[in-house]
PDB file of C-alpha atoms and ligand atoms in Angstrom:
ATOM      1  CA  MET A   1     112.681  71.250 125.292  1.00  0.00           C
ATOM      2  CA  SER A   2     109.208  71.459 123.878  1.00  0.00           C
ATOM      3  CA  VAL A   3     105.842  72.748 124.915  1.00  0.00           C
ATOM      4  CA  ASN A   4     102.504  71.019 124.627  1.00  0.00           C
ATOM      5  CA  VAL A   5      99.965  73.564 123.457  1.00  0.00           C
ATOM      6  CA  GLU A   6      96.226  73.051 123.448  1.00  0.00           C
ATOM      7  CA  PHE A   7      93.931  75.548 121.802  1.00  0.00           C
ATOM      8  CA  GLY A   8      90.297  75.659 122.821  1.00  0.00           C
ATOM      9  CA  PRO A   9      87.466  75.524 122.331  1.00  0.00           C
ATOM     10  CA  ASP A  10      87.938  72.778 119.717  1.00  0.00           C
ATOM     11  CA  GLY A  11      90.856  71.221 121.553  1.00  0.00           C
ATOM     12  CA  ARG A  12      93.407  71.230 118.740  1.00  0.00           C
ATOM     13  CA  HIS A  13      96.817  70.556 120.211  1.00  0.00           C
ATOM     14  CA  GLY A  14     100.428  69.966 119.314  1.00  0.00           C
ATOM     15  CA  ILE A  15     104.045  70.428 120.267  1.00  0.00           C
ATOM     16  CA  VAL A  16     105.926  73.645 119.624  1.00  0.00           C
ATOM     17  CA  ALA A  17     109.443  74.751 120.490  1.00  0.00           C
ATOM     18  CA  GLU A  18     110.353  77.146 123.253  1.00  0.00           C
ATOM     19  CA  GLY A  19     110.808  80.622 121.884  1.00  0.00           C
ATOM     20  CA  THR A  20     107.655  80.376 119.769  1.00  0.00           C
ATOM     21  CA  TYR A  21     105.192  83.245 119.914  1.00  0.00           C
ATOM     22  CA  LEU A  22     101.609  82.251 120.663  1.00  0.00           C
ATOM     23  CA  TRP A  23     100.484  83.619 117.301  1.00  0.00           C
ATOM     24  CA  ASP A  24     102.929  81.294 115.494  1.00  0.00           C
ATOM     25  CA  ALA A  25     101.961  78.394 117.740  1.00  0.00           C
ATOM     26  CA  ALA A  26      98.311  78.905 116.777  1.00  0.00           C
ATOM     27  CA  LYS A  27      99.262  79.041 113.103  1.00  0.00           C
ATOM     28  CA  ARG A  28     101.273  75.858 113.424  1.00  0.00           C
ATOM     29  CA  LEU A  29      98.192  74.141 114.805  1.00  0.00           C
ATOM     30  CA  GLY A  30      96.114  75.393 111.887  1.00  0.00           C
ATOM     31  CA  LEU A  31      94.473  78.306 113.664  1.00  0.00           C
ATOM     32  CA  ARG A  32      94.945  81.698 112.066  1.00  0.00           C
ATOM     33  CA  LEU A  33      94.370  84.436 114.633  1.00  0.00           C
ATOM     34  CA  PRO A  34      93.519  87.869 113.234  1.00  0.00           C
ATOM     35  CA  ALA A  35      96.557  90.145 113.076  1.00  0.00           C
ATOM     36  CA  GLU A  36      95.244  93.446 111.845  1.00  0.00           C
ATOM     37  CA  CYS A  37      98.300  95.423 112.964  1.00  0.00           C
ATOM     38  CA  GLU A  38     100.650  92.703 111.688  1.00  0.00           C
ATOM     39  CA  GLY A  39     101.994  91.888 115.122  1.00  0.00           C
ATOM     40  CA  ARG A  40     102.883  95.388 116.276  1.00  0.00           C
ATOM     41  CA  GLY A  41     100.688  95.162 119.379  1.00  0.00           C
ATOM     42  CA  GLU A  42      98.398  97.914 118.122  1.00  0.00           C
ATOM     43  CA  CYS A  43      95.134  95.984 117.819  1.00  0.00           C
ATOM     44  CA  ASP A  44      93.626  93.255 119.943  1.00  0.00           C
ATOM     45  CA  GLY A  45      92.566  90.865 117.210  1.00  0.00           C
ATOM     46  CA  CYS A  46      95.096  88.258 118.318  1.00  0.00           C
ATOM     47  CA  ALA A  47      94.011  88.317 121.990  1.00  0.00           C
ATOM     48  CA  VAL A  48      93.881  84.921 123.683  1.00  0.00           C
ATOM     49  CA  ILE A  49      92.907  83.794 127.176  1.00  0.00           C
ATOM     50  CA  ILE A  50      95.451  81.663 128.966  1.00  0.00           C
ATOM     51  CA  LYS A  51      93.657  78.847 130.774  1.00  0.00           C
ATOM     52  CA  GLU A  52      96.744  77.042 131.985  1.00  0.00           C
ATOM     53  CA  GLY A  53     100.488  77.641 131.876  1.00  0.00           C
ATOM     54  CA  THR A  54     100.792  81.405 132.363  1.00  0.00           C
ATOM     55  CA  PRO A  55     104.257  80.979 134.002  1.00  0.00           C
ATOM     56  CA  LEU A  56     105.568  79.499 130.748  1.00  0.00           C
ATOM     57  CA  LEU A  57     105.109  82.807 128.980  1.00  0.00           C
ATOM     58  CA  SER A  58     107.256  85.918 128.691  1.00  0.00           C
ATOM     59  CA  GLU A  59     106.483  89.003 130.788  1.00  0.00           C
ATOM     60  CA  LEU A  60     103.702  91.334 129.646  1.00  0.00           C
ATOM     61  CA  THR A  61     104.937  93.795 127.054  1.00  0.00           C
ATOM     62  CA  ASN A  62     104.105  97.518 127.158  1.00  0.00           C
ATOM     63  CA  ALA A  63     101.846  97.007 124.141  1.00  0.00           C
ATOM     64  CA  GLU A  64      99.832  94.410 126.070  1.00  0.00           C
ATOM     65  CA  ARG A  65      99.531  96.710 129.075  1.00  0.00           C
ATOM     66  CA  GLU A  66      98.325  99.488 126.791  1.00  0.00           C
ATOM     67  CA  ARG A  67      95.936  97.463 124.635  1.00  0.00           C
ATOM     68  CA  LEU A  68      94.395  95.205 127.291  1.00  0.00           C
ATOM     69  CA  SER A  69      92.498  96.716 130.211  1.00  0.00           C
ATOM     70  CA  ALA A  70      93.327  95.738 133.796  1.00  0.00           C
ATOM     71  CA  GLU A  71      90.138  93.696 133.761  1.00  0.00           C
ATOM     72  CA  ARG A  72      91.149  91.786 130.655  1.00  0.00           C
ATOM     73  CA  LEU A  73      94.644  91.190 132.014  1.00  0.00           C
ATOM     74  CA  ALA A  74      93.113  89.889 135.241  1.00  0.00           C
ATOM     75  CA  LEU A  75      91.113  87.407 133.155  1.00  0.00           C
ATOM     76  CA  GLY A  76      94.392  86.077 131.786  1.00  0.00           C
ATOM     77  CA  GLU A  77      94.316  87.682 128.363  1.00  0.00           C
ATOM     78  CA  ARG A  78      97.497  88.060 126.332  1.00  0.00           C
ATOM     79  CA  LEU A  79      98.239  89.307 122.855  1.00  0.00           C
ATOM     80  CA  ALA A  80      99.384  86.264 120.891  1.00  0.00           C
ATOM     81  CA  CYS A  81     101.795  88.314 118.772  1.00  0.00           C
ATOM     82  CA  GLN A  82     103.515  89.634 121.901  1.00  0.00           C
ATOM     83  CA  ALA A  83     103.584  86.644 124.250  1.00  0.00           C
ATOM     84  CA  LYS A  84     106.449  84.208 123.753  1.00  0.00           C
ATOM     85  CA  ILE A  85     106.617  80.712 125.189  1.00  0.00           C
ATOM     86  CA  GLU A  86     109.816  80.732 127.240  1.00  0.00           C
ATOM     87  CA  ARG A  87     109.604  77.574 129.311  1.00  0.00           C
ATOM     88  CA  PRO A  88     108.588  73.944 128.654  1.00  0.00           C
ATOM     89  CA  GLY A  89     105.328  72.514 129.968  1.00  0.00           C
ATOM     90  CA  ASN A  90     101.631  72.424 129.163  1.00  0.00           C
ATOM     91  CA  LEU A  91      99.821  75.431 127.879  1.00  0.00           C
ATOM     92  CA  LYS A  92      96.076  75.742 127.404  1.00  0.00           C
ATOM     93  CA  LEU A  93      94.530  78.785 125.785  1.00  0.00           C
ATOM     94  CA  GLU A  94      91.722  79.970 123.578  1.00  0.00           C
ATOM     95  CA  PRO A  95      91.069  82.932 121.292  1.00  0.00           C
ATOM     96  CA  VAL A  96      89.088  85.807 122.819  1.00  0.00           C
ATOM     97  CA  PRO A  97      85.630  85.705 121.201  1.00  0.00           C
ATOM     98  CA  VAL A  98      84.961  88.517 118.758  1.00  0.00           C
ATOM     99  CA  GLU A  99      82.189  89.927 121.025  1.00  0.00           C
ATOM    100  CA  ASP A 100      84.840  90.615 123.675  1.00  0.00           C
ATOM    101  CA  ARG A 101      87.373  92.378 121.483  1.00  0.00           C
ATOM    102  CA  GLU A 102      87.451  94.889 118.631  1.00  0.00           C
ATOM    103  CA  GLU A 103      86.113  93.519 115.403  1.00  0.00           C
ATOM    104  CA  THR A 104      88.680  93.555 112.613  1.00  0.00           C
ATOM    105  CA  VAL A 105      87.944  95.289 109.306  1.00  0.00           C
ATOM    106  CA  GLU A 106      87.805  91.886 107.600  1.00  0.00           C
ATOM    107  CA  GLU A 107      85.285  90.598 110.130  1.00  0.00           C
ATOM    108  CA  THR A 108      83.130  93.708 109.725  1.00  0.00           C
ATOM    109  CA  LYS A 109      83.217  93.328 105.937  1.00  0.00           C
ATOM    110  CA  PHE A 110      82.314  89.660 106.217  1.00  0.00           C
ATOM    111  CA  GLU A 111      79.428  90.427 108.559  1.00  0.00           C
ATOM    112  CA  LEU A 112      78.087  93.154 106.259  1.00  0.00           C
ATOM    113  CA  ARG A 113      78.385  90.850 103.255  1.00  0.00           C
ATOM    114  CA  GLU A 114      76.461  88.135 105.108  1.00  0.00           C
ATOM    115  CA  GLU A 115      73.834  90.621 106.231  1.00  0.00           C
ATOM    116  CA  PHE A 116      73.398  91.834 102.660  1.00  0.00           C
ATOM    117  CA  ARG A 117      73.241  88.311 101.259  1.00  0.00           C
ATOM    118  CA  ASN A 118      70.394  87.460 103.626  1.00  0.00           C
ATOM    119  CA  LEU A 119      68.251  90.474 102.712  1.00  0.00           C
ATOM    120  CA  PRO A 120      65.119  89.939 100.600  1.00  0.00           C
ATOM    121  CA  LEU A 121      65.567  91.087  96.989  1.00  0.00           C
ATOM    122  CA  GLN A 122      63.487  94.281  97.383  1.00  0.00           C
ATOM    123  CA  LYS A 123      65.503  95.337 100.440  1.00  0.00           C
ATOM    124  CA  LYS A 124      68.748  94.525  98.601  1.00  0.00           C
ATOM    125  CA  LEU A 125      67.739  96.856  95.772  1.00  0.00           C
ATOM    126  CA  THR A 126      66.748  99.648  98.185  1.00  0.00           C
ATOM    127  CA  THR A 127      70.058  99.269 100.014  1.00  0.00           C
ATOM    128  CA  LEU A 128      71.996  99.428  96.741  1.00  0.00           C
ATOM    129  CA  VAL A 129      70.176 102.611  95.718  1.00  0.00           C
ATOM    130  CA  GLU A 130      70.887 104.142  99.127  1.00  0.00           C
ATOM    131  CA  LEU A 131      74.562 103.178  98.913  1.00  0.00           C
ATOM    132  CA  GLU A 132      74.788 104.623  95.435  1.00  0.00           C
ATOM    133  CA  ALA A 133      73.234 107.884  96.656  1.00  0.00           C
ATOM    134  CA  ILE A 134      75.730 108.060  99.540  1.00  0.00           C
ATOM    135  CA  ALA A 135      78.651 107.347  97.174  1.00  0.00           C
ATOM    136  CA  ALA A 136      77.400 109.982  94.709  1.00  0.00           C
ATOM    137  CA  TYR A 137      77.027 112.548  97.501  1.00  0.00           C
ATOM    138  CA  GLN A 138      80.527 111.810  98.856  1.00  0.00           C
ATOM    139  CA  THR A 139      82.025 112.034  95.365  1.00  0.00           C
ATOM    140  CA  PHE A 140      80.238 115.318  94.701  1.00  0.00           C
ATOM    141  CA  LYS A 141      81.398 116.694  98.052  1.00  0.00           C
ATOM    142  CA  ALA A 142      85.005 115.625  97.431  1.00  0.00           C
ATOM    143  CA  ILE A 143      84.943 117.269  93.994  1.00  0.00           C
ATOM    144  CA  SER A 144      83.355 120.472  95.273  1.00  0.00           C
ATOM    145  CA  ASP A 145      85.851 120.665  98.175  1.00  0.00           C
ATOM    146  CA  LEU A 146      88.689 120.120  95.734  1.00  0.00           C
ATOM    147  CA  SER A 147      87.405 122.607  93.191  1.00  0.00           C
ATOM    148  CA  SER A 148      86.744 125.299  95.795  1.00  0.00           C
ATOM    149  CA  SER A 149      90.310 125.061  97.103  1.00  0.00           C
ATOM    150  CA  ALA A 150      91.666 124.977  93.522  1.00  0.00           C
ATOM    151  CA  PHE A 151      89.435 127.974  92.724  1.00  0.00           C
ATOM    152  CA  GLU A 152      90.795 129.878  95.751  1.00  0.00           C
ATOM    153  CA  LYS A 153      94.377 129.120  94.691  1.00  0.00           C
ATOM    154  CA  GLY A 154      93.564 130.357  91.188  1.00  0.00           C
ATOM    155  CA  LEU A 155      92.133 133.573  92.623  1.00  0.00           C
ATOM    156  CA  ASP A 156      95.303 134.100  94.675  1.00  0.00           C
ATOM    157  CA  VAL A 157      97.476 133.744  91.574  1.00  0.00           C
ATOM    158  CA  ILE A 158      95.285 136.155  89.563  1.00  0.00           C
ATOM    159  CA  ALA A 159      95.280 138.630  92.464  1.00  0.00           C
ATOM    160  CA  GLY A 160      99.093 138.369  92.608  1.00  0.00           C
ATOM    161  CA  PHE A 161      99.352 139.213  88.867  1.00  0.00           C
ATOM    162  CA  GLY A 162      96.937 142.096  89.354  1.00  0.00           C
ATOM    163  CA  ARG A 163      98.925 143.531  92.250  1.00  0.00           C
ATOM    164  CA  ALA A 164     102.194 143.300  90.283  1.00  0.00           C
ATOM    165  CA  ARG A 165     100.605 145.074  87.303  1.00  0.00           C
ATOM    166  CA  GLU A 166      99.238 147.830  89.556  1.00  0.00           C
ATOM    167  CA  ARG A 167     102.666 148.273  91.144  1.00  0.00           C
ATOM    168  CA  ARG A 168     104.300 148.612  87.704  1.00  0.00           C
ATOM    169  CA  ALA A 169     101.602 151.070  86.612  1.00  0.00           C
ATOM    170  CA  ARG A 170     102.099 153.174  89.781  1.00  0.00           C
ATOM    171  CA  GLN A 171     105.866 153.198  89.208  1.00  0.00           C
ATOM    172  CA  SER A 172     105.440 154.374  85.630  1.00  0.00           C
ATOM    173  CA  HIS A 173     103.261 157.296  86.825  1.00  0.00           C
ATOM    174  CA  ARG A 174     105.728 158.465  89.461  1.00  0.00           C
ATOM    175  CA  PRO A 175     107.754 161.616  88.835  1.00  0.00           C
ATOM    176  CA  ALA A 176     110.816 160.870  86.730  1.00  0.00           C
ATOM    177  CA  GLU A 177     113.295 161.923  89.485  1.00  0.00           C
ATOM    178  CA  HIS A 178     111.597 159.586  91.905  1.00  0.00           C
ATOM    179  CA  ARG A 179     111.805 156.872  89.361  1.00  0.00           C
ATOM    180  CA  ALA A 180     115.521 157.637  89.061  1.00  0.00           C
ATOM    181  CA  GLU A 181     115.790 157.608  92.890  1.00  0.00           C
ATOM    182  CA  ASN A 182     114.029 154.341  92.936  1.00  0.00           C
ATOM    183  CA  GLN A 183     116.451 152.969  90.367  1.00  0.00           C
ATOM    184  CA  GLU A 184     119.402 154.230  92.437  1.00  0.00           C
ATOM    185  CA  GLY A 185     117.817 152.859  95.583  1.00  0.00           C
ATOM    186  CA  LYS A 186     117.496 149.512  93.877  1.00  0.00           C
ATOM    187  CA  GLN A 187     121.083 149.569  92.646  1.00  0.00           C
ATOM    188  CA  ALA A 188     122.486 150.658  96.071  1.00  0.00           C
TER     189      ALA A 188
HETATM  190  S1  FES B   1      98.283  91.364 115.777  1.00  0.00           S
HETATM  191 FE1  FES B   1      97.667  93.292 116.483  1.00  0.00          FE
HETATM  192  S2  FES B   1      98.086  93.121 118.577  1.00  0.00           S
HETATM  193 FE2  FES B   1      98.635  91.227 117.855  1.00  0.00          FE
END
């Protein structure tokens, strides 16, 4: 038995088999939903709104209950990587717009790239200088953090050597019989 799936808002549609996850159904129809967590139910990039055919889908998973608020669930949202089509019929759905879900890293990068591309040349140069200054500061900070911890470790090692040398020196200044006692104590 097959399922007729229609993805809004552009109305692309097609037939998929029962047992198909919504994410795969979207892919089959040429729509690649974001999957930042690779389908583990840990992001909400693949969220879709079910417009028709909710009873065709599997029960909500724990991941969906955790990731989607009660309000979003009430609106009919599902995570496409978690919801499986279990029964035949007609299904209408659409991706949750990016304004209503967390932006993925890729989307943020794309947006920043676009923003940068549209800056006037002077502003682009100023931004680059600022970014370079931030990068230089972060690099300097990372190096100084690293070197201070390496420096502290070095001090510990030197202090350890110093303490051992002092101990040996103290032992060599002890009365001979005590040294002998110490030797016996060590051997006992
Ligand atoms: S891909 Fe992350 S929740 Fe679906």
